[in-house]
Each structure stands twice: as structure tokens, then as C-alpha cells.
CSV table of C-alpha atoms in Angstrom, one decimal:
chain,number,residue,atom,x,y,z
E,1,ASP,CA,-19.2,-7.8,-11.8
E,2,ALA,CA,-16.4,-5.8,-11.0
E,3,GLY,CA,-13.8,-7.4,-8.1
E,4,ILE,CA,-11.8,-10.1,-7.0
E,5,THR,CA,-13.4,-13.5,-6.1
E,6,GLN,CA,-11.4,-16.2,-5.0
E,7,SER,CA,-12.8,-19.3,-5.7
E,8,PRO,CA,-12.8,-22.0,-3.8
E,9,ARG,CA,-14.5,-20.8,-0.4
E,10,TYR,CA,-13.7,-23.5,1.3
E,11,LYS,CA,-11.5,-27.1,0.4
E,12,ILE,CA,-10.0,-30.2,2.5
E,13,THR,CA,-8.1,-32.4,0.5
E,14,GLU,CA,-5.4,-35.0,2.1
E,15,THR,CA,-1.8,-34.2,2.8
E,16,GLY,CA,-0.1,-35.5,-0.5
E,17,ARG,CA,-2.3,-34.4,-2.5
E,18,GLN,CA,-2.0,-30.8,-5.1
E,19,VAL,CA,-4.3,-28.8,-5.5
E,20,THR,CA,-5.5,-25.3,-6.5
E,21,LEU,CA,-6.6,-22.5,-5.8
E,22,MET,CA,-7.6,-19.6,-7.9
E,23,CYS,CA,-7.8,-15.6,-8.5
E,24,HIS,CA,-9.6,-13.8,-10.4
E,25,GLN,CA,-9.8,-10.0,-10.6
E,26,THR,CA,-11.1,-7.7,-13.2
E,27,TRP,CA,-10.3,-4.9,-12.8
E,28,SER,CA,-6.8,-5.5,-14.6
E,29,HIS,CA,-5.0,-4.2,-11.8
E,30,SER,CA,-0.8,-4.8,-12.2
E,31,TYR,CA,0.4,-6.5,-9.2
E,32,MET,CA,-1.3,-10.0,-7.6
E,33,PHE,CA,-0.3,-11.2,-4.9
E,34,TRP,CA,-0.8,-14.2,-2.1
E,35,TYR,CA,-0.9,-14.2,1.5
E,36,ARG,CA,-1.8,-17.2,4.3
E,37,GLN,CA,-2.9,-16.0,7.3
E,38,ASP,CA,-2.1,-18.0,10.6
E,39,LEU,CA,-2.9,-17.4,13.8
E,40,GLY,CA,0.1,-15.5,15.9
E,41,HIS,CA,1.7,-15.3,12.4
E,42,GLY,CA,-0.6,-13.3,10.2
E,43,LEU,CA,-0.1,-12.4,6.9
E,44,ARG,CA,2.4,-13.3,5.2
E,45,LEU,CA,3.6,-13.3,1.5
E,46,ILE,CA,3.4,-16.4,-0.5
E,47,TYR,CA,4.7,-14.7,-4.2
E,48,TYR,CA,3.3,-12.1,-5.7
E,49,SER,CA,3.1,-11.0,-9.3
E,50,ALA,CA,3.6,-6.7,-10.7
E,51,ALA,CA,2.3,-8.1,-14.7
E,52,ALA,CA,1.7,-11.5,-17.0
E,53,ASP,CA,4.3,-14.1,-17.0
E,54,ILE,CA,6.2,-12.3,-14.4
E,55,THR,CA,6.3,-13.8,-10.4
E,56,ASP,CA,8.8,-13.9,-7.4
E,57,LYS,CA,8.8,-15.5,-4.5
E,58,GLY,CA,7.9,-13.5,-0.7
E,59,GLU,CA,8.8,-14.8,3.0
E,60,VAL,CA,6.9,-18.3,3.0
E,61,PRO,CA,7.2,-19.9,-1.0
E,62,ASP,CA,8.1,-23.3,0.0
E,63,GLY,CA,5.7,-25.6,-0.8
E,64,TYR,CA,3.7,-23.5,-3.4
E,65,VAL,CA,3.7,-22.7,-7.3
E,66,VAL,CA,2.1,-19.5,-9.2
E,67,SER,CA,1.6,-18.7,-12.5
E,68,ARG,CA,0.3,-15.3,-14.2
E,69,SER,CA,-0.3,-16.2,-17.8
E,70,LYS,CA,-3.6,-13.5,-18.1
E,71,THR,CA,-3.5,-9.7,-16.1
E,72,GLU,CA,-6.9,-11.2,-14.3
E,73,ASN,CA,-6.0,-14.8,-13.2
E,74,PHE,CA,-2.8,-15.9,-10.6
E,75,PRO,CA,-3.8,-19.1,-9.4
E,76,LEU,CA,-2.1,-21.1,-6.9
E,77,THR,CA,-1.2,-24.7,-6.5
E,78,LEU,CA,0.3,-26.7,-3.3
E,79,GLU,CA,1.9,-29.7,-5.4
E,80,SER,CA,1.9,-31.9,-2.4
E,81,ALA,CA,-0.6,-30.7,0.3
E,82,THR,CA,0.5,-30.2,3.8
E,83,ARG,CA,-0.8,-30.0,7.1
E,84,SER,CA,1.3,-26.9,7.6
E,85,GLN,CA,-0.4,-26.0,4.9
E,86,THR,CA,-3.0,-25.8,6.3
E,87,SER,CA,-4.2,-22.3,6.2
E,88,VAL,CA,-6.8,-19.8,5.0
E,89,TYR,CA,-5.6,-17.7,2.2
E,90,PHE,CA,-6.3,-13.9,0.3
E,91,CYS,CA,-5.3,-13.6,-3.3
E,92,ALA,CA,-4.7,-9.5,-3.3
E,93,SER,CA,-4.8,-7.0,-6.9
E,94,SER,CA,-3.1,-3.5,-6.6
E,95,VAL,CA,-3.0,-1.0,-9.1
E,96,GLN,CA,0.2,-0.5,-9.2
E,97,GLY,CA,3.4,-0.2,-6.6
E,98,ASN,CA,2.2,1.8,-3.7
E,99,SER,CA,-1.3,1.4,-4.1
E,100,PRO,CA,-3.4,-0.4,-1.4
E,101,LEU,CA,-4.6,-3.8,-2.0
E,102,HIS,CA,-7.8,-5.2,-2.5
E,103,PHE,CA,-8.4,-8.6,-1.3
E,104,GLY,CA,-10.6,-11.1,-1.7
E,105,ASN,CA,-12.2,-12.5,0.8
E,106,GLY,CA,-9.9,-15.7,1.4
E,107,THR,CA,-10.3,-19.7,0.8
E,108,ARG,CA,-9.8,-22.1,4.2
E,109,LEU,CA,-7.6,-24.7,3.2
E,110,THR,CA,-7.6,-27.5,5.5
E,111,VAL,CA,-5.2,-30.5,5.0
E,112,THR,CA,-6.2,-33.9,6.9
X,1,ASP,CA,13.0,-11.3,12.2
X,2,GLN,CA,9.7,-9.7,12.5
X,3,GLN,CA,9.5,-6.3,10.4
X,4,VAL,CA,6.2,-5.2,11.9
X,5,LYS,CA,5.5,-5.8,14.9
X,6,GLN,CA,1.5,-5.5,17.2
X,7,ASN,CA,2.9,-6.0,20.3
X,8,SER,CA,-0.9,-6.0,21.8
X,9,PRO,CA,-3.3,-9.0,19.9
X,10,SER,CA,-6.6,-7.6,21.8
X,11,LEU,CA,-7.7,-4.2,22.3
X,12,SER,CA,-10.9,-3.0,24.3
X,13,VAL,CA,-12.6,0.0,24.1
X,14,GLN,CA,-15.4,1.6,25.0
X,15,GLU,CA,-17.8,3.2,22.2
X,16,GLY,CA,-17.0,6.5,22.0
X,17,ARG,CA,-13.7,6.4,23.8
X,18,ILE,CA,-10.2,7.3,21.7
X,19,SER,CA,-9.1,3.3,20.4
X,20,ILE,CA,-5.4,3.2,19.5
X,21,LEU,CA,-4.1,0.5,18.2
X,22,ASN,CA,0.1,0.5,18.1
X,23,CYS,CA,2.7,-0.8,15.6
X,24,ASP,CA,6.6,-0.4,14.6
X,25,TYR,CA,8.8,-1.3,12.6
X,26,THR,CA,12.9,-2.2,12.2
X,27,ASN,CA,13.1,-1.2,8.5
X,28,SER,CA,14.5,1.9,8.0
X,29,MET,CA,14.2,1.6,5.0
X,30,PHE,CA,9.9,1.3,5.0
X,31,ASP,CA,8.8,4.2,3.9
X,32,TYR,CA,5.2,3.7,3.5
X,33,PHE,CA,3.1,2.1,6.1
X,34,LEU,CA,-0.9,1.4,5.6
X,35,TRP,CA,-3.5,-0.1,7.8
X,36,TYR,CA,-6.3,-2.3,7.4
X,37,LYS,CA,-9.0,-3.3,9.5
X,38,LYS,CA,-10.3,-7.3,8.7
X,39,TYR,CA,-14.0,-8.6,10.2
X,40,PRO,CA,-14.2,-12.9,10.1
X,41,ALA,CA,-14.8,-14.4,6.7
X,42,GLU,CA,-13.4,-11.5,4.9
X,43,GLY,CA,-10.2,-10.4,3.5
X,44,PRO,CA,-8.4,-7.4,4.7
X,45,THR,CA,-10.2,-4.3,3.8
X,46,PHE,CA,-8.1,-0.5,3.0
X,47,LEU,CA,-8.8,2.4,6.0
X,48,ILE,CA,-5.8,4.4,5.9
X,49,SER,CA,-2.2,4.8,4.7
X,50,ILE,CA,0.7,7.4,5.3
X,51,SER,CA,3.8,8.4,3.0
X,52,SER,CA,7.1,8.7,5.4
X,53,ILE,CA,7.6,12.5,4.4
X,54,LYS,CA,4.9,12.8,6.8
X,55,ASP,CA,3.7,12.0,9.7
X,56,LYS,CA,0.1,12.6,10.4
X,57,ASN,CA,-3.3,12.1,7.6
X,58,GLU,CA,-6.5,11.7,8.6
X,59,ASP,CA,-9.6,10.5,7.0
X,60,GLY,CA,-13.0,10.9,9.3
X,61,ARG,CA,-12.4,9.2,12.4
X,62,PHE,CA,-9.1,8.4,11.5
X,63,THR,CA,-5.3,9.8,11.6
X,64,VAL,CA,-2.1,8.2,11.3
X,65,PHE,CA,0.2,9.4,13.3
X,66,LEU,CA,3.9,8.2,12.0
X,67,ASN,CA,7.3,9.0,14.3
X,68,LYS,CA,10.0,7.8,11.9
X,69,SER,CA,12.6,8.2,14.4
X,70,ALA,CA,10.7,6.3,16.4
X,71,LYS,CA,9.9,3.5,14.4
X,72,HIS,CA,7.1,4.3,15.3
X,73,LEU,CA,3.4,5.1,14.4
X,74,SER,CA,0.0,4.3,15.8
X,75,LEU,CA,-3.7,4.5,14.7
X,76,HIS,CA,-6.1,6.9,16.4
X,77,ILE,CA,-10.2,6.5,15.9
X,78,VAL,CA,-12.3,8.8,18.4
X,79,PRO,CA,-15.1,8.4,18.4
X,80,SER,CA,-14.8,4.1,18.8
X,81,GLN,CA,-17.9,2.4,17.2
X,82,PRO,CA,-19.4,-0.6,17.8
X,83,GLY,CA,-18.6,-1.3,13.6
X,84,ASP,CA,-14.9,-0.4,14.6
X,85,SER,CA,-14.7,-4.2,15.8
X,86,ALA,CA,-12.4,-5.3,13.3
X,87,VAL,CA,-8.4,-6.7,13.3
X,88,TYR,CA,-6.2,-4.1,12.0
X,89,PHE,CA,-3.5,-4.8,10.8
X,90,CYS,CA,-0.9,-2.9,10.3
X,91,ALA,CA,1.8,-2.8,6.7
X,92,ALA,CA,5.0,-1.3,5.6
X,93,ALA,CA,6.8,-1.3,2.4
X,94,SER,CA,9.5,0.4,0.8
X,95,SER,CA,10.5,1.9,-2.3
X,96,GLY,CA,13.4,0.3,-3.5
X,97,GLY,CA,11.9,-3.1,-2.7
X,98,SER,CA,8.2,-1.6,-5.0
X,99,TYR,CA,5.9,-1.0,-2.4
X,100,ILE,CA,5.7,-4.7,-1.1
X,101,PRO,CA,4.0,-5.0,1.9
X,102,THR,CA,5.0,-6.7,5.1
X,103,PHE,CA,2.0,-7.1,7.4
X,104,GLY,CA,2.0,-7.1,11.5
X,105,ARG,CA,0.7,-9.6,13.5
X,106,GLY,CA,-2.6,-7.8,14.1
X,107,THR,CA,-4.7,-6.2,16.6
X,108,SER,CA,-8.2,-7.5,17.6
X,109,LEU,CA,-10.2,-4.3,18.4
X,110,ILE,CA,-13.5,-5.1,20.6
X,111,VAL,CA,-15.2,-1.6,21.3
X,112,HIS,CA,-18.1,-1.6,23.3
X,113,PRO,CA,-21.5,-0.6,23.6
């Protein structure tokens, strides 16, 4: 089915572990984004990508790494997970800059 | 420092009445504004947008008003329905910033039958 999918939906990991959240979109949208949602903070941008092999930092990039070797995939890696990275992570895509974002259903990550 | 502020964490409205959700922004470079709706366990979905060249945009029961001088926008839902109960996020973007949106903290709307 066309759309944007995130996996896994739920993940529990331990402090210090590396974890990768996956995001895949079937629209061939140029732009892709990673946001985290925390109580009291709303949605905060972690990283975004304007095209394959082009990525840029958002508001809260520390502790995260992204890559975009293919247009349709935009994985987010936590190199050494910390408890402060417990959050709900949303991936999104848009066809161009001034287009609305299409969000995935999120990954709830718990770091113990 | 918050550039997009939604100062009301929650709003409760009776079915059939008007819901008004407010949003303020501080960055004068913002020229494109959007509202998203989010149900629990789902991602946000786009609702309506407005460019700074307009002061009003309407789509069915949803109308967004923009007051550039006050750096304020509002979303009106008329009439409100129980299915409108959700968290509403205001977002703002700048054409000079590649339209990367900055989101507010959200307002939880509850529409009572």
C-alpha cells in the first residue's frame, strides 16, 4: 500500500545500546523528517532530508544519526541510547518544501 | 525559546458549538502556517494551511484566520463534533528556511456530546 510506514511500532532497549528506527515511504517524496513528541514539548525536529544523500540537523539532533541513501528510506539511529531519548518518534515526508507533511504512525521507544 | 506557542493545553466544547484554537508565533520570517490533527496512537494529519498573503482560509467546517500584525492565528471549527476530539498542532514555516515547519506544543480538544 502507498504511504509512509515506521517500524517497529514499539521498542524497548537498554541504556547504551544502539537502536535504529526505520521509515519507508512509497510516494517518492523529496523531503523526509524525523520528529520526537514529548509531553510538554510538542513535536520537535531531530533531522530532515531534502533529497537522497542530503541531510540536515533540526532542533534536537544530539545523540542521533541519520542517513538517506535511497529516496524512500530515512532511518534514524540512536548510537548509544539514553533514558532522555524515551519518546514517541514520528517520521514524515512531503513532496516539496511548501507542502504539508505526511506522518507515519510513530514508534514508541522506551530506554530503560 | 519557543517560536510557536499554543498557550492552551486543553479546550472543552459542547457538540454543535464553535471551537477556537489559538496559536502565536514570534518569528516574523514565518510566512506559511498549518494546522494538524492528531488522534491517539496515530501520526498527525494535515488539516488546513494558510499563506501570509491571506488572512483567512476556509475548508468545510474548518477556518483558519491569520493576523500578521499580532503574529497570531486561530483555527475555528463550526460546528464542533465529537469526532473532532483530538490534539491540534499549529505549525509555522518560512520560505527562506526551506519551509521546514516548527510545531507548537498542541492543544487537546474535547467535544462533549
